[in-house]
Coordinates of C-alpha atoms and ligand atoms in Angstrom, one line a residue:
X1 CA 101.6 47.5 81.6
X2 CA 99.9 50.8 82.7
X3 CA 100.0 51.4 86.4
X4 CA 96.5 51.8 87.9
X5 CA 96.0 54.6 90.4
X6 CA 95.6 53.3 93.9
X7 CA 92.5 54.0 95.9
X8 CA 92.2 57.6 97.1
X9 CA 92.0 57.7 100.9
X10 CA 88.8 59.2 102.1
X11 CA 90.6 62.0 104.0
X12 CA 92.0 63.5 100.8
X13 CA 91.3 67.3 100.9
X14 CA 88.7 68.7 98.5
X15 CA 91.2 70.5 96.3
X16 CA 90.8 67.9 93.5
X17 CA 94.5 67.3 93.5
X18 CA 95.1 63.5 93.6
X19 CA 98.3 63.7 95.6
X20 CA 99.3 65.3 98.9
X21 CA 100.2 68.9 98.3
X22 CA 101.1 71.6 100.8
X23 CA 97.7 73.1 101.8
X24 CA 98.9 76.7 101.1
X25 CA 99.9 75.6 97.6
X26 CA 96.6 73.8 97.0
X27 CA 94.8 76.9 98.0
X28 CA 96.5 79.0 95.3
X29 CA 94.4 79.7 92.2
X30 CA 95.9 78.1 89.1
X31 CA 98.2 80.5 87.1
X32 CA 96.4 82.5 84.4
X33 CA 98.4 84.2 81.7
X34 CA 97.4 87.3 80.0
X35 CA 95.2 86.2 77.1
X36 CA 97.0 85.8 73.7
X37 CA 95.7 88.2 71.1
X38 CA 93.9 87.1 68.0
X39 CA 95.1 88.6 64.6
X40 CA 92.8 91.6 65.0
X41 CA 93.3 92.4 68.6
X42 CA 95.9 94.4 70.4
X43 CA 97.5 92.6 73.4
X44 CA 97.9 95.2 76.0
X45 CA 97.8 92.9 79.0
X46 CA 101.4 91.9 79.8
X47 CA 103.5 95.1 79.6
X48 CA 105.4 93.7 76.6
X49 CA 107.4 95.7 74.2
X50 CA 105.3 96.3 71.0
X51 CA 108.4 96.5 68.8
X52 CA 109.6 93.4 67.0
X53 CA 113.1 92.3 67.9
X54 CA 115.9 94.1 66.1
X55 CA 117.3 92.1 63.1
X56 CA 120.8 92.2 64.6
X57 CA 119.6 90.6 67.8
X58 CA 117.6 87.9 65.9
X59 CA 120.8 87.1 63.9
X60 CA 122.9 86.9 67.0
X61 CA 120.4 84.5 68.6
X62 CA 120.2 82.4 65.4
X63 CA 124.0 82.1 65.4
X64 CA 124.0 80.9 69.0
X65 CA 123.0 77.5 67.7
X66 CA 125.2 75.1 69.7
X67 CA 122.2 74.1 71.9
X68 CA 123.3 70.5 72.0
X69 CA 125.5 71.8 74.8
X70 CA 124.4 73.1 78.2
X71 CA 124.7 76.9 78.6
X72 CA 127.3 78.6 80.8
X73 CA 125.7 78.2 84.2
X74 CA 126.7 81.7 85.4
X75 CA 126.0 83.5 82.1
X76 CA 129.5 84.7 82.6
X77 CA 129.9 86.9 79.5
X78 CA 126.7 88.8 80.3
X79 CA 127.6 89.0 84.0
X80 CA 131.0 90.5 83.2
X81 CA 129.5 93.0 80.8
X82 CA 126.9 94.1 83.4
X83 CA 129.5 94.2 86.2
X84 CA 131.7 96.5 84.2
X85 CA 128.8 98.8 83.4
X86 CA 127.7 99.1 87.0
X87 CA 131.2 99.2 88.5
X88 CA 130.9 96.1 90.5
X89 CA 132.7 92.7 90.6
X90 CA 131.3 89.8 88.6
X91 CA 130.1 88.3 91.9
X92 CA 128.0 91.4 92.5
X93 CA 125.8 90.5 89.5
X94 CA 123.5 87.6 89.2
X95 CA 121.7 86.7 86.0
X96 CA 118.4 84.7 86.0
X97 CA 115.8 83.4 83.7
X98 CA 113.7 86.6 84.0
X99 CA 113.9 88.8 87.1
X100 CA 110.9 86.9 88.5
X101 CA 113.2 83.9 89.0
X102 CA 115.7 86.0 90.9
X103 CA 112.8 87.3 93.1
X104 CA 111.8 83.8 93.9
X105 CA 115.4 82.9 94.7
X106 CA 115.9 85.9 97.0
X107 CA 112.6 85.1 98.9
X108 CA 113.5 81.4 99.1
X109 CA 117.0 82.3 100.4
X110 CA 115.8 84.7 103.1
X111 CA 112.5 83.1 104.4
X112 CA 111.9 80.1 106.6
X113 CA 108.3 79.0 107.2
X114 CA 106.4 81.7 109.1
X115 CA 108.8 84.5 108.2
X116 CA 107.3 87.7 106.6
X117 CA 107.7 89.4 103.3
X118 CA 106.5 93.0 103.1
X119 CA 105.3 94.7 99.9
X120 CA 102.8 97.2 98.8
X121 CA 99.4 96.2 97.6
X122 CA 98.3 96.4 94.9
X123 CA 101.6 95.6 93.3
X124 CA 103.1 92.9 91.1
X125 CA 100.9 89.8 91.2
X126 CA 103.8 87.4 91.7
X127 CA 104.8 88.8 95.1
X128 CA 102.2 87.2 97.3
X129 CA 102.6 83.9 95.4
X130 CA 106.4 83.9 95.8
X131 CA 106.1 84.5 99.6
X132 CA 103.6 81.6 99.9
X133 CA 105.8 79.3 97.8
X134 CA 108.6 79.9 100.3
X135 CA 106.2 79.1 103.2
X136 CA 106.4 82.8 104.3
X137 CA 103.6 85.2 105.1
X138 CA 102.9 88.0 102.6
X139 CA 102.4 91.3 104.5
X140 CA 100.6 93.5 102.1
X141 CA 100.6 97.2 102.9
X142 CA 97.9 99.2 101.1
X143 CA 99.0 101.8 98.6
X144 CA 98.7 105.5 99.7
X145 CA 96.9 108.3 98.0
X146 CA 97.7 108.4 94.3
X147 CA 98.4 104.7 94.2
X148 CA 101.9 105.3 95.5
X149 CA 103.9 103.2 97.9
X150 CA 103.3 104.1 101.6
X151 CA 106.9 103.6 102.7
X152 CA 106.3 104.8 106.2
X153 CA 103.6 102.2 106.7
X154 CA 105.9 99.6 105.1
X155 CA 108.7 100.4 107.6
X156 CA 106.1 100.4 110.4
X157 CA 105.1 96.8 109.3
X158 CA 108.6 95.4 110.0
X159 CA 108.7 92.8 112.8
X160 CA 111.3 90.4 114.0
X161 CA 110.0 87.9 111.5
X162 CA 110.5 90.2 108.5
X163 CA 113.1 88.8 106.2
X164 CA 112.5 90.7 102.9
X165 CA 110.8 93.8 101.7
X166 CA 110.0 94.4 98.0
X167 CA 109.7 97.9 96.7
X168 CA 108.4 98.1 93.1
X169 CA 109.1 101.3 91.2
X170 CA 107.5 102.2 89.0
X171 CA 104.7 100.2 90.6
X172 CA 103.1 97.5 88.5
X173 CA 100.2 97.9 87.9
X174 CA 99.5 101.4 89.2
X175 CA 102.4 103.3 87.7
X176 CA 103.9 105.8 90.2
X177 CA 107.6 105.8 91.2
X178 CA 109.2 106.0 94.6
X179 CA 111.5 109.0 94.8
X180 CA 115.2 108.7 95.6
X181 CA 114.6 110.8 98.8
X182 CA 111.7 108.5 99.9
X183 CA 113.7 105.4 99.3
X184 CA 116.8 106.7 101.1
X185 CA 114.7 107.7 104.1
X186 CA 113.0 104.2 104.0
X187 CA 116.2 102.2 104.0
X188 CA 117.4 104.3 107.0
X189 CA 114.5 102.9 108.9
X190 CA 114.9 99.2 107.9
X191 CA 117.1 97.0 110.0
X192 CA 120.4 96.3 108.2
X193 CA 119.9 92.6 108.3
X194 CA 116.5 92.7 106.4
X195 CA 116.8 92.3 102.6
X196 CA 115.3 95.2 100.6
X197 CA 114.6 94.2 97.0
X198 CA 114.3 97.2 94.7
X199 CA 112.3 95.9 91.8
X200 CA 113.1 98.2 88.9
X201 CA 111.7 96.1 86.0
X202 CA 110.4 99.3 84.3
X203 CA 113.4 101.6 85.1
X204 CA 114.2 102.5 81.6
X205 CA 110.7 104.0 80.9
X206 CA 111.0 106.4 83.8
X207 CA 111.2 110.1 82.9
X208 CA 110.6 111.6 86.4
X209 CA 114.0 112.9 87.5
X210 CA 113.2 112.5 91.1
X211 CA 112.7 108.7 90.8
X212 CA 115.0 106.3 92.7
X213 CA 117.6 104.6 90.6
X214 CA 119.3 101.9 92.6
X215 CA 122.2 101.7 90.1
X216 CA 122.9 105.4 89.7
X217 CA 126.3 105.3 91.4
X218 CA 129.0 103.0 90.3
X219 CA 129.7 100.2 92.8
X220 CA 126.1 99.0 93.1
X221 CA 123.5 99.8 95.8
X222 CA 125.2 101.8 98.6
X223 CA 123.7 99.5 101.3
X224 CA 124.6 95.8 101.7
X225 CA 121.0 94.8 102.4
X226 CA 119.7 96.3 99.1
X227 CA 119.5 94.3 95.9
X228 CA 118.4 95.9 92.7
X229 CA 116.5 93.9 90.1
X230 CA 116.3 94.7 86.4
X231 CA 115.1 92.8 83.4
X232 CA 115.7 92.6 79.6
X233 CA 112.0 91.7 79.2
X234 CA 110.5 95.2 78.9
X235 CA 112.7 98.0 77.6
X236 CA 114.9 95.6 75.7
X237 CA 112.1 93.5 74.3
X238 CA 113.3 90.0 75.3
X239 CA 110.3 88.9 77.3
X240 CA 110.1 85.6 75.4
X241 CA 113.8 84.7 76.0
X242 CA 113.7 85.1 79.8
X243 CA 116.7 87.0 81.1
X244 CA 116.9 89.4 84.0
X245 CA 119.6 90.4 86.6
X246 CA 120.3 91.5 90.1
X247 CA 123.0 93.8 91.4
X248 CA 123.9 93.6 95.0
X249 CA 126.2 92.4 97.7
X250 CA 128.1 89.3 96.4
X251 CA 127.3 87.2 99.5
X252 CA 123.6 88.1 99.3
X253 CA 123.6 87.1 95.6
X254 CA 125.5 83.9 96.5
X255 CA 122.6 83.0 98.7
X256 CA 120.2 83.5 95.8
X257 CA 122.5 81.5 93.5
X258 CA 122.4 78.6 96.1
X259 CA 118.6 78.4 95.6
X260 CA 118.6 78.7 91.8
X261 CA 117.8 75.9 89.5
X262 CA 121.0 75.3 87.6
X263 CA 121.4 76.1 83.9
X264 CA 118.1 78.0 83.6
X265 CA 119.5 80.9 81.5
X266 CA 119.9 79.7 78.0
X267 CA 122.8 80.6 75.7
X268 CA 120.3 82.2 73.4
X269 CA 119.0 84.4 76.1
X270 CA 122.5 85.5 77.2
X271 CA 123.5 86.2 73.6
X272 CA 120.3 88.2 73.0
X273 CA 121.0 90.3 76.1
X274 CA 124.6 91.0 75.0
X275 CA 123.4 91.9 71.5
X276 CA 120.8 94.2 73.0
X277 CA 123.4 96.0 75.0
X278 CA 125.3 96.5 71.8
X279 CA 122.2 98.0 70.3
X280 CA 121.3 99.9 73.4
X281 CA 120.9 103.4 71.9
X282 CA 118.5 102.1 69.3
X283 CA 116.5 100.2 71.8
X284 CA 116.4 103.2 74.2
X285 CA 115.1 105.3 71.2
X286 CA 112.1 102.9 71.1
X287 CA 111.7 103.2 74.9
X288 CA 111.5 107.0 74.4
X289 CA 108.7 106.4 71.8
X290 CA 106.8 104.2 74.3
X291 CA 107.2 106.8 77.1
X292 CA 105.9 109.5 74.8
X293 CA 102.9 107.3 73.9
X294 CA 102.3 106.6 77.5
X295 CA 102.3 110.3 78.4
X296 CA 99.9 111.0 75.6
X297 CA 97.6 108.1 76.6
X298 CA 97.6 109.1 80.3
X299 CA 96.9 112.8 79.4
X300 CA 94.1 111.8 77.0
X301 CA 92.5 109.6 79.6
X302 CA 92.7 112.4 82.2
X303 CA 91.2 114.8 79.8
X304 CA 88.1 112.7 79.5
X305 CA 87.9 112.5 83.3
X306 CA 89.7 109.3 84.3
X307 CA 91.7 109.6 87.5
X308 CA 94.9 108.0 86.1
X309 CA 97.7 108.0 88.6
X310 CA 101.3 109.0 87.6
X311 CA 102.3 106.6 84.9
X312 CA 106.1 106.0 84.7
X313 CA 106.2 102.4 83.4
X314 CA 105.0 101.2 80.0
X315 CA 101.4 101.0 81.2
X316 CA 98.6 103.1 82.6
X317 CA 96.1 102.3 85.4
X318 CA 92.3 102.9 85.3
X319 CA 90.9 102.9 88.8
X320 CA 87.6 101.2 87.8
X321 CA 86.9 99.6 91.3
X322 CA 83.5 97.8 91.3
X323 CA 83.0 98.4 87.5
X324 CA 86.3 96.7 86.5
X325 CA 84.7 93.7 84.8
X326 CA 82.2 95.7 82.8
X327 CA 84.8 98.2 81.6
X328 CA 87.3 95.4 80.7
X329 CA 84.5 93.8 78.7
X330 CA 84.1 97.0 76.7
X331 CA 87.8 97.0 75.9
X332 CA 87.7 93.3 75.1
X333 CA 84.8 93.6 72.7
X334 CA 86.7 96.4 70.9
X335 CA 89.7 94.1 70.4
X336 CA 91.8 95.5 73.2
X337 CA 93.0 92.9 75.6
X338 CA 93.8 94.5 78.9
X339 CA 94.6 93.2 82.4
X340 CA 91.6 93.5 84.7
X341 CA 92.0 93.2 88.5
X342 CA 88.4 92.6 89.6
X343 CA 87.1 95.1 92.1
X344 CA 90.2 97.3 91.8
X345 CA 91.3 98.5 88.3
X346 CA 92.5 97.9 84.8
X347 CA 96.1 98.0 83.6
X348 CA 96.6 98.9 80.0
X349 CA 100.0 98.4 78.5
X350 CA 101.3 101.0 76.1
X351 CA 101.5 99.1 72.8
X352 CA 101.3 100.0 69.1
X353 CA 100.6 103.6 68.1
X354 CA 97.2 102.6 66.6
X355 CA 96.2 101.2 69.9
X356 CA 96.6 104.5 71.7
X357 CA 93.7 106.2 69.9
X358 CA 91.6 103.1 70.1
X359 CA 92.1 102.9 73.9
X360 CA 91.1 106.6 74.2
X361 CA 88.0 106.0 72.0
X362 CA 86.8 103.1 74.1
X363 CA 87.6 104.8 77.4
X364 CA 85.5 107.7 76.2
X365 CA 82.6 105.5 75.2
X366 CA 82.7 103.9 78.6
X367 CA 82.2 107.4 80.1
X368 CA 78.9 107.7 78.2
X369 CA 77.8 104.1 78.4
X370 CA 78.7 103.5 82.1
X371 CA 78.3 107.0 83.5
X372 CA 77.9 105.8 87.1
X373 CA 81.1 103.7 86.8
X374 CA 83.0 106.7 85.6
X375 CA 81.5 109.5 87.7
X376 CA 82.5 107.7 90.9
X377 CA 86.2 108.3 90.1
X378 CA 86.3 111.0 87.4
Ligands
LIG1 N1 108.9 92.7 88.4 C1 107.8 93.4 87.9 C2 107.3 94.6 88.7 C3 107.2 93.0 86.8 O1 106.1 93.6 86.3 C4 107.7 91.9 86.1 C5 107.0 91.3 84.8 N2 105.7 91.5 84.7 C6 108.8 91.2 86.6 C7 109.4 91.7 87.7 C8 109.3 90.0 86.0 O2 109.8 90.2 84.7 P1 110.7 89.1 84.0 O3 110.7 87.8 84.8 O4 110.2 88.9 82.6 O5 112.1 89.7 84.0

């Protein structure tokens, strides 16, 4: 017998959700993924690695076929490998199903309802959402000149309700890094009991020697309140397998582990990460190719007058402001799927070599077709 839904009480909110949901969750727009590309189009909307997986990595994953069994809950082999590499104990590493899941765990572990999470804006789209999920208040500090973090303003925004601060470098979606000197001065100003999450999802693409590197010294981040986040999704090309990691104080990571959904990291993901570390020099060779394409793309865009900020990730940012939707449409019609942030700008991932020239061609045509749009910022 099929259960019939009961009558909906007249006081049900207008969200269209038939059950009682936390109001702040009901108010969130439903998640929208970057559009999947058709056969002809280039998908430049999710900062993915354009290179296909290495055959050795594919073979290792195929061999990890005992998936009638649950995986190792701690991803112990990968954890030990990363611990050795960064000169920390195994407890100083935490592996998650993508670094975004560790972000969620850290926010969950630190924030009670009404607490505050500070981050720059615009930055990674997940940040406000993760704060809201935890019942916390997102405190969004506008980017400074050059679409860079305004770390002074972020330190000024700390209150006695602040529990976590996220620093994204290079900043997704705008591109600039935070320098080591800026970060060091910033953490000096942050109370030692406030968690600082250094989100280095794009660290491997950075070519600016002044950039912060939270893992440059063996022994992990020098301060106990700093956790560094890295991922295998971007430089290592494992976005579809979901594996990222954090390095930090073991007790802070224990708190994250306490909030995690057990067994989320699959054996295949762990195996692929280990095989990718084995093939690291080859993979970093590909990263260098992407970084070179990025520099060429950014330089080409600047040559035709676009005010592209420093680009240190695997993407570039077009500050299209009020013309974002029209400009994104022009890319879309040309078979280039980009990520548009209406009213603000467009993030274009650095993808296949053929896509570089195509992006430059369309960006140039926008200059002639939408002269007002472009002149405002050229
Ligand atoms: N941080 C930043 C800044 C990102 O851009 C992303 C992915 N877009 C992530 C974290 C999460 O990556 P993943 O969960 O695939 O490791």
